[in-house]
CSV table of C-alpha atoms and ligand atoms in Angstrom, one decimal:
chain,number,residue,atom,x,y,z
P,1,UNK,CA,-95.5,73.3,94.4
P,2,UNK,CA,-98.9,74.3,92.6
P,3,UNK,CA,-102.1,72.6,93.9
P,4,UNK,CA,-102.3,69.5,91.3
P,5,UNK,CA,-104.8,67.1,90.5
P,6,UNK,CA,-103.6,63.6,89.3
P,7,UNK,CA,-105.9,61.7,87.1
P,8,UNK,CA,-105.8,58.2,85.4
P,9,UNK,CA,-106.1,58.4,81.6
P,10,UNK,CA,-106.8,54.9,80.8
P,11,UNK,CA,-109.0,52.2,82.8
P,12,UNK,CA,-107.3,52.5,86.0
P,13,UNK,CA,-104.1,50.6,87.1
P,14,UNK,CA,-101.7,53.4,85.4
P,15,UNK,CA,-99.5,53.6,88.3
P,16,UNK,CA,-100.9,56.6,89.8
P,17,UNK,CA,-99.4,55.2,93.3
P,18,UNK,CA,-96.0,55.6,92.4
P,19,UNK,CA,-96.5,59.3,91.0
P,20,UNK,CA,-98.3,60.5,94.0
P,21,UNK,CA,-95.7,59.0,96.0
P,22,UNK,CA,-93.0,60.9,94.1
P,23,UNK,CA,-94.9,64.3,93.9
P,24,UNK,CA,-95.8,64.3,97.5
P,25,UNK,CA,-92.5,64.9,98.3
P,26,UNK,CA,-93.2,68.7,97.1
P,27,UNK,CA,-96.6,69.0,98.2
P,28,UNK,CA,-98.1,69.5,102.0
P,29,UNK,CA,-101.3,67.7,101.8
P,30,UNK,CA,-102.6,64.6,99.7
P,31,UNK,CA,-106.4,64.4,98.9
P,32,UNK,CA,-108.6,61.3,97.9
P,33,UNK,CA,-111.6,62.5,96.3
P,34,UNK,CA,-113.7,59.5,94.8
P,35,UNK,CA,-114.0,56.1,95.0
P,36,UNK,CA,-112.9,53.5,97.7
P,37,UNK,CA,-111.2,50.8,98.5
P,38,UNK,CA,-111.8,49.3,95.0
P,39,UNK,CA,-108.6,51.4,94.2
P,40,UNK,CA,-105.2,49.6,94.9
P,41,UNK,CA,-102.3,51.9,94.7
P,42,UNK,CA,-99.1,50.2,94.7
P,43,UNK,CA,-95.8,51.9,96.1
P,44,UNK,CA,-92.4,50.5,96.6
P,45,UNK,CA,-90.5,52.7,99.1
P,46,UNK,CA,-87.5,51.9,100.9
P,47,UNK,CA,-87.5,48.6,99.3
P,48,UNK,CA,-90.9,47.7,100.7
P,49,UNK,CA,-93.9,46.9,98.5
P,50,UNK,CA,-97.0,48.7,100.0
P,51,UNK,CA,-100.5,48.5,98.5
P,52,UNK,CA,-102.9,51.1,99.6
P,53,UNK,CA,-106.6,50.7,98.9
P,54,UNK,CA,-108.0,53.6,100.7
P,55,UNK,CA,-105.5,55.8,102.4
P,56,UNK,CA,-103.8,58.3,100.3
P,57,UNK,CA,-100.4,57.4,99.0
P,58,UNK,CA,-98.8,60.4,100.5
P,59,UNK,CA,-99.1,58.8,103.9
P,60,UNK,CA,-95.5,57.4,103.4
P,61,UNK,CA,-93.8,60.6,103.4
P,62,UNK,CA,-93.1,62.2,106.7
P,63,UNK,CA,-94.8,65.3,107.8
P,64,UNK,CA,-97.6,65.4,105.1
P,65,UNK,CA,-101.2,65.7,105.5
P,66,UNK,CA,-103.8,62.9,104.1
P,67,UNK,CA,-107.3,63.8,103.7
P,68,UNK,CA,-110.1,61.0,102.8
P,69,UNK,CA,-112.9,63.5,101.2
P,70,UNK,CA,-116.4,63.5,101.2
P,71,UNK,CA,-116.4,62.3,97.9
P,72,UNK,CA,-115.1,58.9,98.8
P,73,UNK,CA,-117.1,55.9,99.9
P,74,UNK,CA,-115.5,54.8,103.1
P,75,UNK,CA,-114.8,51.3,104.3
P,76,UNK,CA,-114.1,51.5,108.3
P,77,UNK,CA,-112.8,47.9,108.1
P,78,UNK,CA,-110.5,48.5,105.4
P,79,UNK,CA,-109.3,51.9,106.7
P,80,UNK,CA,-108.5,50.2,110.0
P,81,UNK,CA,-106.4,47.3,108.6
P,82,UNK,CA,-104.3,49.6,106.5
P,83,UNK,CA,-103.7,51.9,109.6
P,84,UNK,CA,-102.5,49.0,111.6
P,85,UNK,CA,-100.2,47.8,108.5
P,86,UNK,CA,-99.0,51.3,108.2
P,87,UNK,CA,-97.8,51.5,111.7
P,88,UNK,CA,-96.4,48.2,111.9
P,89,UNK,CA,-94.2,49.2,108.9
P,90,UNK,CA,-93.1,52.7,110.8
P,91,UNK,CA,-95.5,54.7,109.4
P,92,UNK,CA,-98.0,57.2,110.3
P,93,UNK,CA,-96.7,58.1,113.9
P,94,UNK,CA,-98.5,61.1,113.9
P,95,UNK,CA,-102.1,60.3,114.0
P,96,UNK,CA,-103.1,64.1,113.2
P,97,UNK,CA,-101.8,63.8,109.6
P,98,UNK,CA,-104.7,61.7,108.6
P,99,UNK,CA,-108.0,63.3,108.3
P,100,UNK,CA,-111.4,61.3,107.1
P,101,UNK,CA,-114.6,63.6,106.0
P,102,UNK,CA,-117.4,63.0,108.2
P,103,UNK,CA,-119.7,63.4,105.1
P,104,UNK,CA,-117.9,60.6,103.3
P,105,UNK,CA,-120.6,57.7,103.0
P,106,UNK,CA,-120.1,54.4,104.6
P,107,UNK,CA,-119.7,51.1,103.1
P,108,UNK,CA,-122.0,48.8,105.0
P,109,UNK,CA,-121.9,44.7,104.9
P,110,UNK,CA,-124.9,44.8,103.1
P,111,UNK,CA,-123.3,47.0,100.2
P,112,UNK,CA,-120.3,44.4,99.7
P,113,UNK,CA,-122.8,41.5,99.6
P,114,UNK,CA,-125.3,43.1,97.0
P,115,UNK,CA,-122.2,44.1,95.0
P,116,UNK,CA,-121.1,40.3,95.3
P,117,UNK,CA,-124.6,38.8,94.7
P,118,UNK,CA,-125.3,41.1,91.6
P,119,UNK,CA,-121.8,40.1,90.0
P,120,UNK,CA,-122.3,36.4,90.6
P,121,UNK,CA,-126.0,36.1,90.1
P,122,UNK,CA,-127.1,38.2,87.2
P,123,UNK,CA,-126.4,37.9,83.3
P,124,UNK,CA,-125.0,41.5,83.2
P,125,UNK,CA,-121.5,41.1,84.8
P,126,UNK,CA,-119.2,44.5,85.3
P,127,UNK,CA,-116.4,42.4,86.8
P,128,UNK,CA,-116.4,45.0,89.9
P,129,UNK,CA,-113.9,44.6,92.8
P,130,UNK,CA,-116.7,43.3,95.0
P,131,UNK,CA,-116.1,46.3,97.4
P,132,UNK,CA,-119.6,47.6,97.6
P,133,UNK,CA,-118.8,50.7,95.7
P,134,UNK,CA,-121.8,50.7,93.6
P,135,UNK,CA,-124.5,49.8,96.1
P,136,UNK,CA,-122.8,52.6,98.3
P,137,UNK,CA,-123.3,55.1,95.9
P,138,UNK,CA,-126.6,54.0,95.1
P,139,UNK,CA,-127.7,54.8,98.7
P,140,UNK,CA,-125.6,58.2,98.6
P,141,UNK,CA,-127.6,59.3,95.4
P,142,UNK,CA,-131.0,57.5,96.6
P,143,UNK,CA,-130.5,59.6,99.9
P,144,UNK,CA,-130.7,56.5,102.2
P,145,UNK,CA,-126.8,56.2,102.7
P,146,UNK,CA,-125.3,56.4,106.0
P,147,UNK,CA,-122.4,59.1,106.5
P,148,UNK,CA,-119.4,58.7,108.8
P,149,UNK,CA,-120.5,61.4,111.3
P,150,UNK,CA,-123.7,59.4,111.8
P,151,UNK,CA,-121.4,56.5,113.2
P,152,UNK,CA,-120.9,59.1,116.2
P,153,UNK,CA,-124.8,59.4,117.1
P,154,UNK,CA,-125.5,56.1,118.2
P,155,UNK,CA,-129.4,57.0,118.0
P,156,UNK,CA,-129.3,58.3,114.3
P,157,UNK,CA,-126.9,55.5,113.4
P,158,UNK,CA,-129.3,52.5,114.6
P,159,UNK,CA,-132.4,54.4,113.1
P,160,UNK,CA,-130.7,54.4,109.5
P,161,UNK,CA,-129.3,50.9,109.8
P,162,UNK,CA,-132.6,49.6,110.6
P,163,UNK,CA,-134.2,51.4,108.0
P,164,UNK,CA,-131.6,50.1,105.4
P,165,UNK,CA,-131.8,46.8,106.9
P,166,UNK,CA,-135.6,46.5,106.0
P,167,UNK,CA,-135.1,47.0,102.2
P,168,UNK,CA,-131.3,45.1,101.9
P,169,UNK,CA,-132.7,42.2,104.0
P,170,UNK,CA,-135.8,41.8,101.8
P,171,UNK,CA,-133.9,42.2,98.4
P,172,UNK,CA,-131.1,39.6,99.7
P,173,UNK,CA,-133.3,37.0,101.1
P,174,UNK,CA,-136.3,37.2,98.7
P,175,UNK,CA,-134.8,38.1,95.5
P,176,UNK,CA,-131.5,36.2,96.1
P,177,UNK,CA,-132.4,33.6,98.4
P,178,UNK,CA,-129.6,34.4,100.5
P,179,UNK,CA,-129.2,35.1,104.2
P,180,UNK,CA,-129.8,38.4,105.6
P,181,UNK,CA,-128.2,40.8,107.9
P,182,UNK,CA,-128.8,41.1,111.9
P,183,UNK,CA,-129.0,44.5,113.0
P,184,UNK,CA,-127.3,43.9,116.3
P,185,UNK,CA,-124.5,42.4,114.7
P,186,UNK,CA,-124.1,45.3,112.6
P,187,UNK,CA,-124.4,47.8,115.3
P,188,UNK,CA,-121.7,46.0,117.6
P,189,UNK,CA,-119.1,45.9,114.9
P,190,UNK,CA,-119.5,49.3,113.8
P,191,UNK,CA,-119.6,50.5,117.4
P,192,UNK,CA,-116.4,48.8,117.8
P,193,UNK,CA,-115.0,51.0,115.1
P,194,UNK,CA,-115.8,54.2,116.7
P,195,UNK,CA,-113.3,54.5,119.1
P,196,UNK,CA,-110.6,53.9,116.5
P,197,UNK,CA,-111.9,56.2,114.0
P,198,UNK,CA,-112.8,59.1,116.3
P,199,UNK,CA,-109.2,60.9,116.2
P,200,UNK,CA,-109.5,60.8,112.3
P,201,UNK,CA,-112.8,62.2,111.4
P,202,UNK,CA,-113.1,65.7,110.8
P,203,UNK,CA,-114.5,68.4,108.8
P,204,UNK,CA,-112.3,68.0,105.7
P,205,UNK,CA,-113.6,71.0,103.7
P,206,UNK,CA,-112.8,73.7,106.4
P,207,UNK,CA,-109.3,72.0,106.7
P,208,UNK,CA,-108.6,72.0,102.9
P,209,UNK,CA,-109.8,75.6,102.7
P,210,UNK,CA,-107.7,76.5,105.4
P,211,UNK,CA,-104.6,75.0,104.0
P,212,UNK,CA,-105.2,76.6,100.4
P,213,UNK,CA,-105.5,80.1,102.0
P,214,UNK,CA,-102.5,79.5,103.8
P,215,UNK,CA,-100.5,78.8,100.7
P,216,UNK,CA,-100.0,75.1,101.5
P,217,UNK,CA,-99.8,73.2,98.2
P,218,UNK,CA,-102.3,70.4,97.9
P,219,UNK,CA,-102.2,67.0,95.6
P,220,UNK,CA,-105.3,65.5,94.6
P,221,UNK,CA,-105.2,62.0,94.0
P,222,UNK,CA,-107.5,60.3,91.7
P,223,UNK,CA,-108.4,56.6,91.7
P,224,UNK,CA,-109.6,54.4,89.0
P,225,UNK,CA,-109.3,56.1,85.4
P,226,UNK,CA,-111.2,58.4,83.0
P,227,UNK,CA,-112.4,55.5,81.0
P,228,UNK,CA,-113.9,54.3,84.1
P,229,UNK,CA,-115.9,57.4,85.1
P,230,UNK,CA,-119.6,57.0,85.5
P,231,UNK,CA,-120.4,59.5,83.0
P,232,UNK,CA,-117.4,59.7,80.5
P,233,UNK,CA,-116.5,56.1,80.6
P,234,UNK,CA,-117.7,53.0,78.9
P,235,UNK,CA,-120.9,52.9,80.4
P,236,UNK,CA,-122.2,50.3,82.0
P,237,UNK,CA,-118.6,49.0,82.6
P,238,UNK,CA,-117.5,51.7,84.8
P,239,UNK,CA,-117.0,52.3,88.3
P,240,UNK,CA,-119.7,54.2,90.3
P,241,UNK,CA,-118.1,57.7,90.9
P,242,UNK,CA,-117.0,60.3,88.5
P,243,UNK,CA,-113.1,59.9,88.0
P,244,UNK,CA,-112.3,62.8,86.2
P,245,UNK,CA,-110.7,66.1,87.4
P,246,UNK,CA,-114.3,67.8,87.5
P,247,UNK,CA,-114.9,65.7,90.2
P,248,UNK,CA,-112.0,67.0,92.3
P,249,UNK,CA,-114.1,70.1,93.5
P,250,UNK,CA,-117.3,68.0,94.5
P,251,UNK,CA,-115.5,65.3,96.3
P,252,UNK,CA,-113.4,67.7,98.4
P,253,UNK,CA,-115.0,71.0,98.6
P,254,UNK,CA,-112.6,73.1,97.1
P,255,UNK,CA,-113.4,75.6,94.5
P,256,UNK,CA,-112.0,75.1,90.9
P,257,UNK,CA,-109.9,78.4,91.1
P,258,UNK,CA,-107.6,76.3,93.9
P,259,UNK,CA,-106.6,73.8,91.4
P,260,UNK,CA,-103.4,75.0,89.2
P,261,UNK,CA,-102.8,72.2,87.0
P,262,UNK,CA,-104.1,68.9,86.0
P,263,UNK,CA,-101.5,65.9,85.7
P,264,UNK,CA,-102.3,62.8,83.7
P,265,UNK,CA,-100.7,59.2,84.1
P,266,UNK,CA,-100.9,56.4,81.7
P,267,UNK,CA,-98.7,53.2,81.2
P,268,UNK,CA,-96.8,53.0,78.0
P,269,UNK,CA,-99.5,50.5,76.9
P,270,UNK,CA,-102.9,49.9,78.0
P,271,UNK,CA,-104.7,47.3,80.7
P,272,UNK,CA,-108.1,47.0,81.9
P,273,UNK,CA,-109.5,44.7,84.5
P,274,UNK,CA,-113.3,43.8,84.4
P,275,UNK,CA,-115.7,43.6,81.6
P,276,UNK,CA,-116.1,46.2,78.6
P,277,UNK,CA,-115.0,47.5,75.4
P,278,UNK,CA,-110.9,47.4,74.7
P,279,UNK,CA,-110.2,47.7,70.9
P,280,UNK,CA,-106.5,47.1,71.4
P,281,UNK,CA,-106.6,44.3,73.8
P,282,UNK,CA,-104.1,41.5,72.7
P,283,UNK,CA,-105.5,38.0,73.4
P,284,UNK,CA,-102.2,36.4,72.2
P,285,UNK,CA,-98.8,35.8,73.2
P,286,UNK,CA,-97.9,39.5,72.8
P,287,UNK,CA,-100.6,40.3,75.6
P,288,UNK,CA,-99.4,37.7,77.8
P,289,UNK,CA,-95.9,38.6,77.6
P,290,UNK,CA,-97.1,42.2,78.5
P,291,UNK,CA,-98.9,40.8,81.6
P,292,UNK,CA,-96.2,38.5,82.7
P,293,UNK,CA,-93.3,41.4,82.2
P,294,UNK,CA,-95.8,44.3,83.8
P,295,UNK,CA,-96.8,41.7,86.5
P,296,UNK,CA,-100.5,42.9,85.5
P,297,UNK,CA,-102.5,41.3,88.0
P,298,UNK,CA,-105.1,43.2,90.0
P,299,UNK,CA,-103.8,44.8,93.5
P,300,UNK,CA,-107.1,44.9,94.7
P,301,UNK,CA,-108.5,41.2,93.7
P,302,UNK,CA,-105.4,39.5,92.0
P,303,UNK,CA,-107.3,39.1,88.9
P,304,UNK,CA,-105.0,39.0,85.7
P,305,UNK,CA,-105.5,42.3,83.8
P,306,UNK,CA,-106.3,42.6,80.0
P,307,UNK,CA,-103.4,44.0,78.2
P,308,UNK,CA,-103.0,45.9,74.7
P,309,UNK,CA,-101.3,48.3,72.8
P,310,UNK,CA,-101.8,51.9,73.5
P,311,UNK,CA,-104.8,53.4,72.8
P,312,UNK,CA,-104.4,56.9,71.9
P,313,UNK,CA,-108.1,57.6,70.8
P,314,UNK,CA,-109.1,56.9,74.3
P,315,UNK,CA,-106.0,58.8,75.7
P,316,UNK,CA,-106.6,62.0,73.8
P,317,UNK,CA,-110.4,62.0,74.6
P,318,UNK,CA,-109.3,61.6,78.5
P,319,UNK,CA,-106.7,64.6,78.2
P,320,UNK,CA,-109.5,66.7,76.6
P,321,UNK,CA,-111.9,66.1,79.2
P,322,UNK,CA,-109.6,66.5,82.2
P,323,UNK,CA,-107.6,69.3,81.0
P,324,UNK,CA,-104.3,67.6,81.1
P,325,UNK,CA,-101.0,69.9,80.9
P,326,UNK,CA,-98.4,67.2,81.7
P,327,UNK,CA,-98.3,63.5,81.3
P,328,UNK,CA,-96.5,60.9,83.4
P,329,UNK,CA,-95.9,57.7,81.2
P,330,UNK,CA,-95.0,54.7,83.4
P,331,UNK,CA,-93.9,51.1,82.8
P,332,UNK,CA,-91.9,51.9,79.9
P,333,UNK,CA,-89.6,48.8,80.5
P,334,UNK,CA,-92.4,46.5,79.9
P,335,UNK,CA,-91.9,47.0,76.4
P,336,UNK,CA,-88.3,46.3,76.1
P,337,UNK,CA,-88.7,43.1,74.6
P,338,UNK,CA,-90.7,43.7,71.5
P,339,UNK,CA,-89.2,43.8,68.1
P,340,UNK,CA,-92.1,46.4,67.0
P,341,UNK,CA,-94.5,48.4,69.0
P,342,UNK,CA,-98.0,49.8,68.0
P,343,UNK,CA,-100.2,52.7,68.6
P,344,UNK,CA,-103.7,52.7,68.2
P,345,UNK,CA,-104.5,56.1,66.3
P,346,UNK,CA,-108.3,55.4,65.4
P,347,UNK,CA,-110.8,53.1,65.6
P,348,UNK,CA,-112.3,51.1,62.6
P,349,UNK,CA,-116.0,49.7,62.4
P,350,UNK,CA,-116.7,48.6,58.8
P,351,UNK,CA,-115.7,51.6,56.7
P,352,UNK,CA,-116.5,54.1,59.4
P,353,UNK,CA,-113.2,55.5,61.1
P,354,UNK,CA,-113.6,57.1,64.6
P,355,UNK,CA,-111.3,59.6,65.8
P,356,UNK,CA,-113.0,59.7,69.2
P,357,UNK,CA,-114.6,57.0,71.3
P,358,UNK,CA,-118.2,56.2,70.0
P,359,UNK,CA,-120.7,57.0,73.1
P,360,UNK,CA,-122.6,53.5,72.4
P,361,UNK,CA,-120.9,51.3,74.2
P,362,UNK,CA,-121.9,48.2,72.0
P,363,UNK,CA,-120.6,49.9,69.2
P,364,UNK,CA,-117.4,50.7,70.9
P,365,UNK,CA,-117.0,47.1,71.7
P,366,UNK,CA,-116.9,46.3,68.0
P,367,UNK,CA,-114.4,49.0,66.9
P,368,UNK,CA,-111.3,47.5,65.7
P,369,UNK,CA,-107.9,49.2,66.1
P,370,UNK,CA,-106.0,51.1,63.4
P,371,UNK,CA,-102.5,50.8,64.1
P,372,UNK,CA,-99.4,52.9,63.5
P,373,UNK,CA,-96.0,51.0,63.9
P,374,UNK,CA,-93.0,52.1,65.5
P,375,UNK,CA,-89.6,50.2,66.1
P,376,UNK,CA,-88.9,48.4,69.4
P,377,UNK,CA,-85.7,49.1,71.3
P,378,UNK,CA,-85.1,45.5,72.4
P,379,UNK,CA,-82.5,47.0,74.9
P,380,UNK,CA,-83.1,47.1,78.8
P,381,UNK,CA,-84.3,50.3,80.2
P,382,UNK,CA,-85.1,49.3,83.7
P,383,UNK,CA,-84.0,51.7,86.4
P,384,UNK,CA,-82.9,54.4,83.6
P,385,UNK,CA,-83.1,57.8,85.2
P,386,UNK,CA,-81.7,60.3,82.5
P,387,UNK,CA,-83.8,60.7,79.2
P,388,UNK,CA,-80.8,60.8,77.1
P,389,UNK,CA,-79.8,57.2,78.4
P,390,UNK,CA,-82.8,55.8,76.9
P,391,UNK,CA,-82.2,54.3,73.5
P,392,UNK,CA,-83.1,56.4,70.2
P,393,UNK,CA,-86.2,54.1,69.8
P,394,UNK,CA,-87.8,54.4,73.1
P,395,UNK,CA,-87.4,58.2,72.7
P,396,UNK,CA,-89.1,58.1,69.3
P,397,UNK,CA,-91.7,56.2,70.8
P,398,UNK,CA,-92.2,58.6,73.5
P,399,UNK,CA,-92.0,61.6,71.3
P,400,UNK,CA,-94.4,59.8,69.0
P,401,UNK,CA,-96.7,59.6,71.7
P,402,UNK,CA,-96.3,63.4,72.7
P,403,UNK,CA,-97.0,64.3,68.9
P,404,UNK,CA,-100.4,62.3,68.7
P,405,UNK,CA,-101.5,63.2,72.1
P,406,UNK,CA,-100.5,67.1,72.1
P,407,UNK,CA,-99.3,67.1,75.5
P,408,UNK,CA,-95.7,66.8,77.0
P,409,UNK,CA,-94.8,63.6,78.7
P,410,UNK,CA,-93.0,64.9,81.7
P,411,UNK,CA,-92.2,62.1,83.7
P,412,UNK,CA,-91.2,58.5,82.5
P,413,UNK,CA,-91.1,55.7,85.0
P,414,UNK,CA,-88.6,53.0,84.1
P,415,UNK,CA,-89.4,50.5,87.1
P,416,UNK,CA,-91.7,50.4,90.2
P,417,UNK,CA,-89.3,52.0,92.8
P,418,UNK,CA,-89.1,55.8,93.5
P,419,UNK,CA,-85.5,56.0,91.8
P,420,UNK,CA,-86.6,54.5,88.4
P,421,UNK,CA,-88.0,57.6,87.1
P,422,UNK,CA,-87.0,60.4,84.5
P,423,UNK,CA,-87.9,63.7,84.9
P,424,UNK,CA,-87.9,65.8,81.9
P,425,UNK,CA,-90.0,68.7,83.2
P,426,UNK,CA,-90.0,70.0,86.9
P,427,UNK,CA,-93.6,71.1,86.2
P,428,UNK,CA,-94.4,70.4,89.8
P,429,UNK,CA,-91.6,72.7,91.6
M,1,IMP,P1,-116.2,49.0,91.0
M,1,IMP,O1,-115.5,50.0,91.2
M,1,IMP,O2,-115.7,47.8,92.0
M,1,IMP,O3,-117.7,48.8,91.1
M,1,IMP,O4,-116.0,48.2,89.6
M,1,IMP,C1,-116.4,48.6,88.5
M,1,IMP,C2,-115.2,48.4,87.5
M,1,IMP,O5,-114.1,49.1,87.9
M,1,IMP,C3,-114.6,47.1,87.2
M,1,IMP,O6,-114.5,46.8,85.9
M,1,IMP,C4,-113.4,47.0,88.0
M,1,IMP,O7,-112.5,46.4,87.7
M,1,IMP,C5,-113.0,48.6,87.8
M,1,IMP,N1,-112.2,49.2,88.8
M,1,IMP,C6,-112.6,49.5,90.1
M,1,IMP,N2,-111.5,50.0,90.6
M,1,IMP,C7,-110.4,50.0,90.0
M,1,IMP,C8,-108.9,50.2,90.0
M,1,IMP,O8,-108.5,50.6,90.9
M,1,IMP,N3,-108.1,50.0,89.0
M,1,IMP,C9,-108.6,49.4,87.8
M,1,IMP,N4,-109.9,49.0,87.7
M,1,IMP,C10,-110.8,49.5,88.6
């Protein structure tokens, strides 16, 4: 398989976990390069549902290597929990298959606390997952962060935690009026992670460069989605990393020439969790039906997801930014019940029409969708595996999306399990 980047082109939750799980059959290595345990990749394998937040979804495939790259913010508590869950289910028998970059930044308890305090005590709510992602990336950029490798130098680690606590405790106590953290307690808890983590921590850049020069195929697994990108998303209602394909290189250490193709993943409709613009949002019965049929509740927080029609304006921009060559369309079966299906092809604000999303989030928030309508199919498509077996209206919908987006829809998912998949184009072989 060529080296692929797999990127969500909506607001996250596009069903990337399932597609990574499918494509990882054809790759040797799967890499996470950004984000952290804010992601929730749900995979149904061998009839069992597994939700992974940090470990790449490729871990469910025997013999594949999985890498948590330097661009990830790494929560050791969640990592250790996932390892033990995977082992209990009979996965990850060979620990040498899982590598964690020593250069990844550690999520510390104060990051999580600050994330939650900001969300609960300030007026400007982002609707974060509360996993400490924003505060950890802030420290990374502010050069006060603590990296995974620091954990293994007790003196350095102690000094860094101590220095961080001086400011963090001041903010937590004086600004928020809450209880701060105790240095020794943190040192004890993080010290207890050392022995478990040791065998996974590595120089993942050297590992990946070697894999590439040996001709192994690598799959880069994006988390969140393009519209949540810190630069290209609906700022400030975004996550704190670059979620676009451009970050594969910095988040993993491989050169651009090593990536052969970028694959996009989107749902047949749109969802979003947290605050921020969402022109096609349906706050009515149709939206409720989508939520119930699609089980649209956050994999990380359990929050109900906001649901709406397919937003081709945002999707088209995401396709351009990422250089998407093939699309995977997920959850087609969720639309089975609808008489009529809508595609948003433009935004409107007063008498101004937008073909691309406005940069100004506050303008974006006021935009209304301009819809094109297509006929629904009102037939059960769940589990269909052949394109020709889809009802004609479903095929028309897919082909209309291809025309509007200018990209081939190569994979269509018709249910959560591996088997419920239509492959129209084996671009991955
Ligand atoms: P944070 O990444 O936890 O800081 O959250 C920032 C925004 O990104 C919030 O709107 C979250 O709901 C959203 N977000 C973060 N991770 C995911 C994800 O994996 N899927 C969907 N939304 C996400």
